[in-house]
Amino acid sequence: MSRDATPTRQPLSPDRVVDAGVALADSEGLDGLSMRELAQRLGVVPMALYKHVANKEDLLDGMVDRVWAEVEPPAPELGWREAMRRRSISLRDALRRHPWAVGLLEGRMRPGPANLFQHDAMMGCLRGAGFGFRTTVHVTSALDAYVYGFALQEKTLPFGTPEESGEAAARKLEATPPELAQRFPHLLEVAAELARAGYDYEEEFLTGLDLILDGVERLRPEWIAG
Amino acid sequence: MSRDATPTRQPLSPDRVVDAGVALADSEGLDGLSMRELAQRLGVVPMALYKHVANKEDLLDGMVDRVWAEVEPPAPELGWREAMRRRSISLRDALRRHPWAVGLLEGRMRPGPANLFQHDAMMGCLRGAGFGFRTTVHVTSALDAYVYGFALQEKTLPFGTPEESGEAAARKLEATPPELAQRFPHLLEVAAELARAGYDYEEEFLTGLDLILDGVERLRPEWIAG
DNA sequence: ACCTGAACACCGTTCAAGT
DNA sequence: ACCTGAACACCGTTCAAGT
């Protein structure tokens, strides 16, 4: 119990700093995440953060591992295909909740424990299903590349629901000068179709994912060779 | 001919500003690209740039379209599969030359002419080969997602050649405390294999690309339905 | 009418001075 | 020994003052 008028504020910890960092990036984007703004939201002087994180890079490391911790690891008992499918969907979902993380997930110099765990589980699931070394790396690489790239497109494109996307496409179509329409007829054709029927990210993502998994399935003869 | 001692410097233009922006980002990364540094390299006061580009976002728009202009458009006469394959390889090559562009290619609010041309050519090639509307969008989306995501991984991972990657993996392996090795056995196994044989980005990229193209080929029955 | 230096409102991080 | 305000070296961009 403190006697003074100001409420006793709970002490800072690395976890609280990282949590607040994730919340700030979620709401304001990566550009809105500054040490100074973060400190203000936590009710402390900027300098105080540096006792709990070494610097901004260290903060980002922690934030990225929070995202990895939200990803559902592959469950080998479902069989490799369904396990890969669900974990890819779960990764995309995490990236939709935290779009700022898309460019940061890979390539951390100091991968966190959740990151290591996820990749180990991925390798373990595929190796356990009989995939060879190289094939395991190929499959992981292709699936993750697809999810990252899709998340990048999704994050970056302006519309959410199919309806919104249809309206956006329709507006764009109206605003297109006829001279441009002539130069890019196929683009216009597709834009018109999207304006009519909307663009469903969910279906788009799953179609590509299943297409890749089909491709992986066809690697079977090479399993042992991997 | 100017009479004073300082050499007559060629006048600034939007093109020169954008060119210098690409060069600066290529050599120093996106973080190193500041209006002030760019101005200094061009031998002008920062303010002078604002007569040729509206602001930094406008500069980035121009830079991104430069990258699109370097991508070889699909050549329908090769057949859709080979055309898609080459254009995907060309896109990845452009992104290797300009890694800073990976997160920026999509989602420009004001797509430049080269961007529009590329997407129109992509759609045109697939529609011309008999793919339906939706299928065309699916194929474009899946291929681009894969290339973006792969470029993201590649940009972000620390090693270049297979040999370098082998050495890096070997060093990492040595530095791994046995306690971590126990917790992540599959990761260790794969790291050991990479340390032995190296990691070949080129082969990795092409394997995934062909896997996706195989998947697309299997969509044939649905062509008309698209 | 044009050009630009100074200024504004920010950054991440250091460091010395104060308790 | 601990804490933190002021400072440093940056940002992108505005704007008024000078020519």
GROMACS .gro file of C-alpha atoms (C1' of nucleotides) in nm:
model
  490
    1MET     CA    1   0.000   0.000   0.000
    2SER     CA    2   0.133   0.336  -0.099
    3ARG     CA    3   0.031   0.645   0.088
    4ASP     CA    4   0.057   0.909  -0.182
    5ALA     CA    5  -0.226   1.016  -0.409
    6THR     CA    6  -0.096   0.874  -0.738
    7PRO     CA    7  -0.200   0.510  -0.787
    8THR     CA    8   0.079   0.263  -0.721
    9ARG     CA    9   0.175   0.160  -1.067
   10GLN     CA   10   0.278  -0.198  -1.114
   11PRO     CA   11   0.648  -0.227  -1.176
   12LEU     CA   12   0.777  -0.261  -1.530
   13SER     CA   13   0.914  -0.593  -1.651
   14PRO     CA   14   1.050  -0.714  -1.986
   15ASP     CA   15   0.722  -0.899  -2.039
   16ARG     CA   16   0.511  -0.593  -1.977
   17VAL     CA   17   0.726  -0.385  -2.212
   18VAL     CA   18   0.699  -0.646  -2.488
   19ASP     CA   19   0.324  -0.684  -2.434
   20ALA     CA   20   0.278  -0.310  -2.463
   21GLY     CA   21   0.497  -0.310  -2.775
   22VAL     CA   22   0.275  -0.569  -2.942
   23ALA     CA   23  -0.038  -0.376  -2.846
   24LEU     CA   24   0.105  -0.051  -2.978
   25ALA     CA   25   0.219  -0.206  -3.307
   26ASP     CA   26  -0.118  -0.380  -3.346
   27SER     CA   27  -0.305  -0.054  -3.315
   28GLU     CA   28  -0.066   0.195  -3.474
   29GLY     CA   29   0.150  -0.014  -3.707
   30LEU     CA   30   0.525  -0.050  -3.704
   31ASP     CA   31   0.571   0.317  -3.787
   32GLY     CA   32   0.374   0.412  -3.479
   33LEU     CA   33   0.595   0.202  -3.254
   34SER     CA   34   0.851   0.435  -3.102
   35MET     CA   35   1.034   0.394  -2.776
   36ARG     CA   36   0.906   0.734  -2.671
   37GLU     CA   37   0.539   0.663  -2.746
   38LEU     CA   38   0.568   0.319  -2.585
   39ALA     CA   39   0.713   0.474  -2.270
   40GLN     CA   40   0.433   0.727  -2.256
   41ARG     CA   41   0.168   0.456  -2.281
   42LEU     CA   42   0.335   0.275  -1.993
   43GLY     CA   43   0.347   0.597  -1.794
   44VAL     CA   44   0.725   0.603  -1.767
   45VAL     CA   45   1.009   0.815  -1.897
   46PRO     CA   46   1.157   0.677  -2.226
   47MET     CA   47   1.484   0.592  -2.061
   48ALA     CA   48   1.313   0.358  -1.817
   49LEU     CA   49   1.247   0.108  -2.097
   50TYR     CA   50   1.618   0.051  -2.146
   51LYS     CA   51   1.640  -0.133  -1.818
   52HIS     CA   52   1.408  -0.403  -1.950
   53VAL     CA   53   1.504  -0.422  -2.316
   54ALA     CA   54   1.852  -0.359  -2.448
   55ASN     CA   55   1.729  -0.144  -2.738
   56LYS     CA   56   1.456  -0.131  -2.998
   57GLU     CA   57   1.591  -0.432  -3.188
   58ASP     CA   58   1.577  -0.636  -2.869
   59LEU     CA   59   1.219  -0.523  -2.816
   60LEU     CA   60   1.128  -0.637  -3.168
   61ASP     CA   61   1.291  -0.975  -3.104
   62GLY     CA   62   1.064  -1.020  -2.806
   63MET     CA   63   0.756  -0.904  -2.995
   64VAL     CA   64   0.823  -1.142  -3.283
   65ASP     CA   65   0.855  -1.436  -3.048
   66ARG     CA   66   0.517  -1.345  -2.900
   67VAL     CA   67   0.370  -1.389  -3.247
   68TRP     CA   68   0.541  -1.726  -3.292
   69ALA     CA   69   0.397  -1.832  -2.958
   70GLU     CA   70   0.047  -1.776  -3.098
   71VAL     CA   71   0.101  -2.018  -3.386
   72GLU     CA   72  -0.051  -2.363  -3.339
   73PRO     CA   73   0.230  -2.615  -3.394
   74PRO     CA   74   0.171  -2.904  -3.637
   75ALA     CA   75   0.000  -3.203  -3.478
   76PRO     CA   76   0.164  -3.514  -3.628
   77GLU     CA   77  -0.128  -3.737  -3.530
   78LEU     CA   78  -0.339  -3.564  -3.798
   79GLY     CA   79  -0.105  -3.689  -4.070
   80TRP     CA   80   0.153  -3.460  -4.229
   81ARG     CA   81  -0.081  -3.303  -4.482
   82GLU     CA   82  -0.352  -3.194  -4.243
   83ALA     CA   83  -0.089  -3.096  -3.986
   84MET     CA   84   0.089  -2.872  -4.239
   85ARG     CA   85  -0.239  -2.731  -4.358
   86ARG     CA   86  -0.355  -2.631  -4.012
   87ARG     CA   87  -0.023  -2.489  -3.904
   88SER     CA   88  -0.008  -2.278  -4.226
   89ILE     CA   89  -0.358  -2.147  -4.159
   90SER     CA   90  -0.264  -2.074  -3.800
   91LEU     CA   91   0.048  -1.886  -3.912
   92ARG     CA   92  -0.156  -1.678  -4.154
   93ASP     CA   93  -0.410  -1.604  -3.882
   94ALA     CA   94  -0.135  -1.486  -3.647
   95LEU     CA   95  -0.002  -1.259  -3.921
   96ARG     CA   96  -0.347  -1.117  -3.978
   97ARG     CA   97  -0.368  -1.028  -3.611
   98HIS     CA   98  -0.018  -0.879  -3.620
   99PRO     CA   99   0.048  -0.751  -3.973
  100TRP     CA  100   0.353  -0.556  -3.857
  101ALA     CA  101   0.527  -0.890  -3.797
  102VAL     CA  102   0.518  -1.005  -4.161
  103GLY     CA  103   0.856  -0.867  -4.256
  104LEU     CA  104   1.013  -0.957  -3.923
  105LEU     CA  105   0.928  -1.324  -3.859
  106GLU     CA  106   1.230  -1.464  -4.036
  107GLY     CA  107   1.584  -1.347  -4.007
  108ARG     CA  108   1.587  -1.245  -3.644
  109MET     CA  109   1.950  -1.263  -3.545
  110ARG     CA  110   1.847  -1.408  -3.209
  111PRO     CA  111   1.547  -1.636  -3.272
  112GLY     CA  112   1.339  -1.669  -2.956
  113PRO     CA  113   1.233  -1.994  -2.789
  114ALA     CA  114   0.886  -1.998  -2.949
  115ASN     CA  115   1.046  -1.953  -3.292
  116LEU     CA  116   1.288  -2.242  -3.233
  117PHE     CA  117   1.008  -2.459  -3.099
  118GLN     CA  118   0.790  -2.392  -3.405
  119HIS     CA  119   1.061  -2.477  -3.652
  120ASP     CA  120   1.162  -2.784  -3.459
  121ALA     CA  121   0.802  -2.905  -3.453
  122MET     CA  122   0.774  -2.844  -3.828
  123MET     CA  123   1.088  -3.043  -3.905
  124GLY     CA  124   0.990  -3.314  -3.659
  125CYS     CA  125   0.647  -3.358  -3.812
  126LEU     CA  126   0.780  -3.395  -4.165
  127ARG     CA  127   1.078  -3.613  -4.073
  128GLY     CA  128   0.847  -3.831  -3.866
  129ALA     CA  129   0.616  -3.872  -4.166
  130GLY     CA  130   0.909  -4.014  -4.362
  131PHE     CA  131   1.030  -3.710  -4.556
  132GLY     CA  132   1.404  -3.694  -4.619
  133PHE     CA  133   1.628  -3.411  -4.501
  134ARG     CA  134   1.627  -3.205  -4.818
  135THR     CA  135   1.261  -3.262  -4.889
  136THR     CA  136   1.175  -3.149  -4.538
  137VAL     CA  137   1.362  -2.825  -4.597
  138HIS     CA  138   1.199  -2.781  -4.938
  139VAL     CA  139   0.849  -2.829  -4.804
  140THR     CA  140   0.904  -2.598  -4.507
  141SER     CA  141   1.056  -2.334  -4.728
  142ALA     CA  142   0.783  -2.346  -4.992
  143LEU     CA  143   0.497  -2.342  -4.742
  144ASP     CA  144   0.643  -2.062  -4.531
  145ALA     CA  145   0.730  -1.857  -4.837
  146TYR     CA  146   0.373  -1.888  -4.955
  147VAL     CA  147   0.224  -1.790  -4.619
  148TYR     CA  148   0.461  -1.495  -4.575
  149GLY     CA  149   0.401  -1.373  -4.927
  150PHE     CA  150   0.027  -1.410  -4.900
  151ALA     CA  151   0.026  -1.228  -4.568
  152LEU     CA  152   0.232  -0.955  -4.731
  153GLN     CA  153  -0.018  -0.914  -5.014
  154GLU     CA  154  -0.307  -0.926  -4.773
  155LYS     CA  155  -0.158  -0.676  -4.532
  156THR     CA  156  -0.081  -0.444  -4.810
  157LEU     CA  157  -0.402  -0.455  -5.009
  158PRO     CA  158  -0.662  -0.205  -4.909
  159PHE     CA  159  -0.976  -0.413  -4.857
  160GLY     CA  160  -1.108  -0.658  -4.601
  161THR     CA  161  -1.428  -0.845  -4.686
  162PRO     CA  162  -1.525  -0.964  -5.035
  163GLU     CA  163  -1.797  -0.699  -5.042
  164GLU     CA  164  -1.556  -0.419  -4.958
  165SER     CA  165  -1.315  -0.543  -5.220
  166GLY     CA  166  -1.590  -0.551  -5.478
  167GLU     CA  167  -1.686  -0.194  -5.400
  168ALA     CA  168  -1.324  -0.084  -5.407
  169ALA     CA  169  -1.272  -0.250  -5.744
  170ALA     CA  170  -1.590  -0.092  -5.877
  171ARG     CA  171  -1.482   0.254  -5.764
  172LYS     CA  172  -1.141   0.203  -5.917
  173LEU     CA  173  -1.303   0.088  -6.239
  174GLU     CA  174  -1.518   0.399  -6.258
  175ALA     CA  175  -1.221   0.622  -6.192
  176THR     CA  176  -1.009   0.461  -6.465
  177PRO     CA  177  -0.962   0.693  -6.764
  178PRO     CA  178  -1.057   0.518  -7.090
  179GLU     CA  179  -0.707   0.573  -7.222
  180LEU     CA  180  -0.563   0.356  -6.943
  181ALA     CA  181  -0.835   0.096  -6.990
  182GLN     CA  182  -0.728   0.060  -7.351
  183ARG     CA  183  -0.366   0.002  -7.260
  184PHE     CA  184  -0.441  -0.259  -6.995
  185PRO     CA  185  -0.747  -0.451  -7.117
  186HIS     CA  186  -0.684  -0.771  -6.920
  187LEU     CA  187  -0.635  -0.585  -6.596
  188LEU     CA  188  -0.963  -0.410  -6.659
  189GLU     CA  189  -1.137  -0.737  -6.733
  190VAL     CA  190  -1.024  -0.888  -6.405
  191ALA     CA  191  -1.106  -0.571  -6.213
  192ALA     CA  192  -1.457  -0.583  -6.358
  193GLU     CA  193  -1.499  -0.944  -6.247
  194LEU     CA  194  -1.378  -0.860  -5.897
  195ALA     CA  195  -1.616  -0.566  -5.886
  196ARG     CA  196  -1.896  -0.807  -5.971
  197ALA     CA  197  -1.819  -1.095  -5.738
  198GLY     CA  198  -1.575  -0.959  -5.479
  199TYR     CA  199  -1.243  -1.102  -5.374
  200ASP     CA  200  -1.243  -1.366  -5.104
  201TYR     CA  201  -0.905  -1.378  -4.929
  202GLU     CA  202  -0.998  -1.687  -4.736
  203GLU     CA  203  -1.079  -1.889  -5.046
  204GLU     CA  204  -0.779  -1.746  -5.227
  205PHE     CA  205  -0.543  -1.849  -4.949
  206LEU     CA  206  -0.681  -2.201  -4.915
  207THR     CA  207  -0.677  -2.261  -5.291
  208GLY     CA  208  -0.307  -2.177  -5.313
  209LEU     CA  209  -0.227  -2.372  -4.998
  210ASP     CA  210  -0.400  -2.687  -5.123
  211LEU     CA  211  -0.232  -2.645  -5.458
  212ILE     CA  212   0.107  -2.651  -5.288
  213LEU     CA  213   0.013  -2.945  -5.066
  214ASP     CA  214  -0.096  -3.133  -5.379
  215GLY     CA  215   0.247  -3.064  -5.521
  216VAL     CA  216   0.415  -3.194  -5.206
  217GLU     CA  217   0.208  -3.510  -5.220
  218ARG     CA  218   0.347  -3.576  -5.564
  219LEU     CA  219   0.700  -3.576  -5.421
  220ARG     CA  220   0.629  -3.907  -5.249
  221PRO     CA  221   0.854  -4.124  -5.470
  222GLU     CA  222   1.145  -3.904  -5.366
  223TRP     CA  223   1.081  -3.939  -4.995
  224ILE     CA  224   1.362  -4.177  -4.921
  225ALA     CA  225   1.603  -3.994  -5.150
  226GLY     CA  226   1.563  -3.667  -4.953
  227MET     CA  227   2.907   2.750  -6.991
  228SER     CA  228   2.919   2.890  -6.643
  229ARG     CA  229   3.194   3.125  -6.544
  230ASP     CA  230   3.229   3.049  -6.176
  231ALA     CA  231   3.468   2.795  -6.026
  232THR     CA  232   3.214   2.534  -5.914
  233PRO     CA  233   3.130   2.287  -6.191
  234THR     CA  234   2.792   2.343  -6.354
  235ARG     CA  235   2.585   2.066  -6.203
  236GLN     CA  236   2.325   1.906  -6.422
  237PRO     CA  237   1.976   2.009  -6.323
  238LEU     CA  238   1.768   1.783  -6.102
  239SER     CA  239   1.470   1.599  -6.246
  240PRO     CA  240   1.218   1.353  -6.102
  241ASP     CA  241   1.401   1.075  -6.286
  242ARG     CA  242   1.737   1.167  -6.141
  243VAL     CA  243   1.592   1.186  -5.791
  244VAL     CA  244   1.429   0.844  -5.826
  245ASP     CA  245   1.746   0.694  -5.975
  246ALA     CA  246   1.951   0.825  -5.687
  247GLY     CA  247   1.690   0.691  -5.444
  248VAL     CA  248   1.721   0.342  -5.591
  249ALA     CA  249   2.101   0.360  -5.577
  250LEU     CA  250   2.097   0.478  -5.217
  251ALA     CA  251   1.850   0.209  -5.106
  252ASP     CA  252   2.049  -0.056  -5.294
  253SER     CA  253   2.367   0.034  -5.112
  254GLU     CA  254   2.238   0.139  -4.769
  255GLY     CA  255   1.905  -0.034  -4.734
  256LEU     CA  256   1.566   0.124  -4.674
  257ASP     CA  257   1.678   0.254  -4.334
  258GLY     CA  258   1.963   0.440  -4.500
  259LEU     CA  259   1.729   0.614  -4.742
  260SER     CA  260   1.652   0.954  -4.599
  261MET     CA  261   1.554   1.265  -4.786
  262ARG     CA  262   1.843   1.446  -4.624
  263GLU     CA  263   2.106   1.187  -4.717
  264LEU     CA  264   1.962   1.162  -5.067
  265ALA     CA  265   1.985   1.538  -5.108
  266GLN     CA  266   2.343   1.538  -4.992
  267ARG     CA  267   2.440   1.270  -5.245
  268LEU     CA  268   2.282   1.481  -5.516
  269GLY     CA  269   2.466   1.788  -5.393
  270VAL     CA  270   2.153   1.984  -5.315
  271VAL     CA  271   1.975   2.115  -5.008
  272PRO     CA  272   1.707   1.871  -4.875
  273MET     CA  273   1.429   2.108  -4.963
  274ALA     CA  274   1.525   2.102  -5.330
  275LEU     CA  275   1.399   1.743  -5.364
  276TYR     CA  276   1.045   1.851  -5.292
  277LYS     CA  277   1.019   2.024  -5.624
  278HIS     CA  278   1.063   1.691  -5.804
  279VAL     CA  279   0.885   1.448  -5.573
  280ALA     CA  280   0.584   1.540  -5.362
  281ASN     CA  281   0.719   1.364  -5.052
  282LYS     CA  282   0.898   1.047  -4.947
  283GLU     CA  283   0.599   0.825  -5.026
  284ASP     CA  284   0.593   0.964  -5.379
  285LEU     CA  285   0.964   0.892  -5.410
  286LEU     CA  286   0.906   0.531  -5.301
  287ASP     CA  287   0.626   0.497  -5.558
  288GLY     CA  288   0.871   0.595  -5.827
  289MET     CA  289   1.143   0.365  -5.697
  290VAL     CA  290   0.908   0.067  -5.685
  291ASP     CA  291   0.800   0.122  -6.043
  292ARG     CA  292   1.167   0.119  -6.144
  293VAL     CA  293   1.190  -0.232  -6.000
  294TRP     CA  294   0.879  -0.344  -6.187
  295ALA     CA  295   1.032  -0.208  -6.503
  296GLU     CA  296   1.323  -0.450  -6.459
  297VAL     CA  297   1.097  -0.755  -6.452
  298GLU     CA  298   1.077  -0.951  -6.776
  299PRO     CA  299   0.707  -0.981  -6.868
  300PRO     CA  300   0.567  -1.326  -6.948
  301ALA     CA  301   0.613  -1.427  -7.312
  302PRO     CA  302   0.293  -1.610  -7.416
  303GLU     CA  303   0.464  -1.775  -7.713
  304LEU     CA  304   0.659  -1.993  -7.466
  305GLY     CA  305   0.339  -2.148  -7.339
  306TRP     CA  306   0.184  -2.043  -7.010
  307ARG     CA  307   0.397  -2.268  -6.790
  308GLU     CA  308   0.737  -2.162  -6.919
  309ALA     CA  309   0.620  -1.799  -6.941
  310MET     CA  310   0.508  -1.803  -6.575
  311ARG     CA  311   0.827  -1.978  -6.473
  312ARG     CA  312   1.053  -1.723  -6.638
  313ARG     CA  313   0.862  -1.423  -6.517
  314SER     CA  314   0.870  -1.559  -6.159
  315ILE     CA  315   1.246  -1.611  -6.184
  316SER     CA  316   1.284  -1.261  -6.327
  317LEU     CA  317   1.079  -1.114  -6.043
  318ARG     CA  318   1.291  -1.293  -5.785
  319ASP     CA  319   1.608  -1.171  -5.957
  320ALA     CA  320   1.483  -0.812  -5.947
  321LEU     CA  321   1.408  -0.850  -5.577
  322ARG     CA  322   1.755  -0.986  -5.514
  323ARG     CA  323   1.902  -0.678  -5.678
  324HIS     CA  324   1.669  -0.452  -5.479
  325PRO     CA  325   1.589  -0.628  -5.150
  326TRP     CA  326   1.446  -0.309  -5.003
  327ALA     CA  327   1.157  -0.340  -5.250
  328VAL     CA  328   1.027  -0.673  -5.116
  329GLY     CA  329   0.778  -0.523  -4.872
  330LEU     CA  330   0.681  -0.242  -5.108
  331LEU     CA  331   0.598  -0.404  -5.444
  332GLU     CA  332   0.233  -0.463  -5.369
  333GLY     CA  333  -0.009  -0.223  -5.215
  334ARG     CA  334   0.121   0.100  -5.361
  335MET     CA  335  -0.173   0.334  -5.350
  336ARG     CA  336  -0.071   0.472  -5.688
  337PRO     CA  337   0.066   0.178  -5.893
  338GLY     CA  338   0.303   0.304  -6.159
  339PRO     CA  339   0.283   0.228  -6.533
  340ALA     CA  340   0.539  -0.055  -6.519
  341ASN     CA  341   0.342  -0.218  -6.238
  342LEU     CA  342   0.017  -0.195  -6.434
  343PHE     CA  343   0.187  -0.326  -6.745
  344GLN     CA  344   0.331  -0.626  -6.559
  345HIS     CA  345   0.000  -0.727  -6.407
  346ASP     CA  346  -0.182  -0.678  -6.734
  347ALA     CA  347   0.073  -0.898  -6.911
  348MET     CA  348   0.035  -1.165  -6.643
  349MET     CA  349  -0.342  -1.170  -6.671
  350GLY     CA  350  -0.326  -1.155  -7.049
  351CYS     CA  351  -0.091  -1.451  -7.071
  352LEU     CA  352  -0.307  -1.673  -6.850
  353ARG     CA  353  -0.639  -1.567  -7.000
  354GLY     CA  354  -0.493  -1.620  -7.346
  355ALA     CA  355  -0.388  -1.973  -7.249
  356GLY     CA  356  -0.750  -2.051  -7.166
  357PHE     CA  357  -0.758  -1.998  -6.789
  358GLY     CA  358  -1.084  -1.864  -6.647
  359PHE     CA  359  -1.115  -1.538  -6.455
  360ARG     CA  360  -1.098  -1.683  -6.106
  361THR     CA  361  -0.829  -1.933  -6.192
  362THR     CA  362  -0.618  -1.656  -6.341
  363VAL     CA  363  -0.642  -1.462  -6.017
  364HIS     CA  364  -0.564  -1.775  -5.815
  365VAL     CA  365  -0.257  -1.857  -6.017
  366THR     CA  366  -0.125  -1.501  -6.011
  367SER     CA  367  -0.186  -1.474  -5.640
  368ALA     CA  368  -0.019  -1.804  -5.553
  369LEU     CA  369   0.286  -1.745  -5.771
  370ASP     CA  370   0.341  -1.389  -5.655
  371ALA     CA  371   0.288  -1.483  -5.291
  372TYR     CA  372   0.552  -1.752  -5.328
  373VAL     CA  373   0.803  -1.522  -5.495
  374TYR     CA  374   0.748  -1.240  -5.243
  375GLY     CA  375   0.771  -1.477  -4.950
  376PHE     CA  376   1.081  -1.646  -5.084
  377ALA     CA  377   1.245  -1.312  -5.149
  378LEU     CA  378   1.156  -1.211  -4.795
  379GLN     CA  379   1.322  -1.520  -4.650
  380GLU     CA  380   1.620  -1.478  -4.876
  381LYS     CA  381   1.666  -1.110  -4.801
  382THR     CA  382   1.643  -1.176  -4.438
  383LEU     CA  383   1.864  -1.480  -4.399
  384PRO     CA  384   2.226  -1.407  -4.335
  385PHE     CA  385   2.409  -1.611  -4.597
  386GLY     CA  386   2.470  -1.595  -4.970
  387THR     CA  387   2.636  -1.894  -5.136
  388PRO     CA  388   2.581  -2.258  -5.033
  389GLU     CA  389   2.934  -2.265  -4.895
  390GLU     CA  390   2.878  -1.960  -4.679
  391SER     CA  391   2.552  -2.105  -4.553
  392GLY     CA  392   2.725  -2.432  -4.467
  393GLU     CA  393   2.989  -2.249  -4.269
  394ALA     CA  394   2.730  -2.034  -4.095
  395ALA     CA  395   2.528  -2.342  -4.002
  396ALA     CA  396   2.842  -2.517  -3.877
  397ARG     CA  397   2.936  -2.220  -3.661
  398LYS     CA  398   2.585  -2.202  -3.521
  399LEU     CA  399   2.594  -2.573  -3.451
  400GLU     CA  400   2.917  -2.543  -3.257
  401ALA     CA  401   2.784  -2.250  -3.060
  402THR     CA  402   2.464  -2.433  -2.962
  403PRO     CA  403   2.460  -2.526  -2.593
  404PRO     CA  404   2.382  -2.900  -2.547
  405GLU     CA  405   2.076  -2.813  -2.341
  406LEU     CA  406   1.917  -2.636  -2.642
  407ALA     CA  407   2.020  -2.920  -2.872
  408GLN     CA  408   1.825  -3.159  -2.655
  409ARG     CA  409   1.511  -2.950  -2.666
  410PHE     CA  410   1.516  -2.906  -3.044
  411PRO     CA  411   1.658  -3.229  -3.186
  412HIS     CA  412   1.503  -3.200  -3.534
  413LEU     CA  413   1.624  -2.847  -3.581
  414LEU     CA  414   1.971  -2.966  -3.488
  415GLU     CA  415   1.951  -3.255  -3.731
  416VAL     CA  416   1.860  -3.025  -4.019
  417ALA     CA  417   2.124  -2.769  -3.919
  418ALA     CA  418   2.384  -3.046  -3.922
  419GLU     CA  419   2.277  -3.151  -4.271
  420LEU     CA  420   2.296  -2.792  -4.394
  421ALA     CA  421   2.639  -2.756  -4.236
  422ARG     CA  422   2.747  -3.063  -4.431
  423ALA     CA  423   2.603  -2.985  -4.772
  424GLY     CA  424   2.521  -2.614  -4.769
  425TYR     CA  425   2.195  -2.447  -4.861
  426ASP     CA  426   2.135  -2.366  -5.225
  427TYR     CA  427   1.884  -2.083  -5.262
  428GLU     CA  428   1.866  -2.127  -5.634
  429GLU     CA  429   1.769  -2.493  -5.615
  430GLU     CA  430   1.536  -2.423  -5.326
  431PHE     CA  431   1.354  -2.152  -5.518
  432LEU     CA  432   1.316  -2.355  -5.835
  433THR     CA  433   1.196  -2.665  -5.650
  434GLY     CA  434   0.913  -2.471  -5.486
  435LEU     CA  435   0.831  -2.289  -5.808
  436ASP     CA  436   0.802  -2.609  -6.010
  437LEU     CA  437   0.598  -2.765  -5.733
  438ILE     CA  438   0.347  -2.482  -5.761
  439LEU     CA  439   0.342  -2.496  -6.141
  440ASP     CA  440   0.274  -2.871  -6.117
  441GLY     CA  441  -0.020  -2.787  -5.896
  442VAL     CA  442  -0.148  -2.533  -6.149
  443GLU     CA  443  -0.121  -2.787  -6.428
  444ARG     CA  444  -0.354  -3.012  -6.234
  445LEU     CA  445  -0.621  -2.741  -6.240
  446ARG     CA  446  -0.672  -2.800  -6.613
  447PRO     CA  447  -1.018  -2.964  -6.586
  448GLU     CA  448  -1.141  -2.648  -6.418
  449TRP     CA  449  -1.015  -2.413  -6.686
  450ILE     CA  450  -1.346  -2.337  -6.841
  451ALA     CA  451  -1.520  -2.315  -6.506
  452GLY     CA  452  -1.288  -2.033  -6.389
  453DA     C1'  453   0.819   3.446  -5.852
  454DC     C1'  454   1.154   3.167  -5.689
  455DC     C1'  455   1.474   2.968  -5.355
  456DT     C1'  456   1.624   2.812  -4.909
  457DG     C1'  457   1.773   2.857  -4.410
  458DA     C1'  458   1.570   2.812  -3.996
  459DA     C1'  459   1.233   2.591  -3.742
  460DC     C1'  460   0.895   2.237  -3.590
  461DA     C1'  461   0.781   1.814  -3.409
  462DC     C1'  462   0.954   1.410  -3.400
  463DC     C1'  463   1.326   0.982  -3.358
  464DG     C1'  464   1.677   0.617  -3.076
  465DT     C1'  465   2.016   0.640  -2.752
  466DT     C1'  466   2.398   0.836  -2.449
  467DC     C1'  467   2.564   1.040  -2.055
  468DA     C1'  468   2.647   1.322  -1.684
  469DA     C1'  469   2.447   1.529  -1.308
  470DG     C1'  470   2.148   1.472  -0.919
  471DT     C1'  471   1.963   1.202  -0.535
  472DA     C1'  472   2.395   0.261  -0.641
  473DC     C1'  473   2.019   0.406  -0.876
  474DC     C1'  474   1.736   0.714  -1.157
  475DT     C1'  475   1.645   1.050  -1.512
  476DG     C1'  476   1.656   1.521  -1.746
  477DA     C1'  477   1.909   1.720  -2.080
  478DA     C1'  478   2.159   1.652  -2.479
  479DC     C1'  479   2.322   1.449  -2.922
  480DA     C1'  480   2.267   1.338  -3.377
  481DC     C1'  481   1.938   1.235  -3.650
  482DC     C1'  482   1.431   1.236  -3.915
  483DG     C1'  483   1.035   1.439  -4.280
  484DT     C1'  484   0.830   1.849  -4.378
  485DT     C1'  485   0.661   2.344  -4.320
  486DC     C1'  486   0.702   2.813  -4.367
  487DA     C1'  487   0.845   3.262  -4.357
  488DA     C1'  488   1.199   3.553  -4.473
  489DG     C1'  489   1.515   3.694  -4.823
  490DT     C1'  490   1.634   3.781  -5.302
   0.00000   0.00000   0.00000
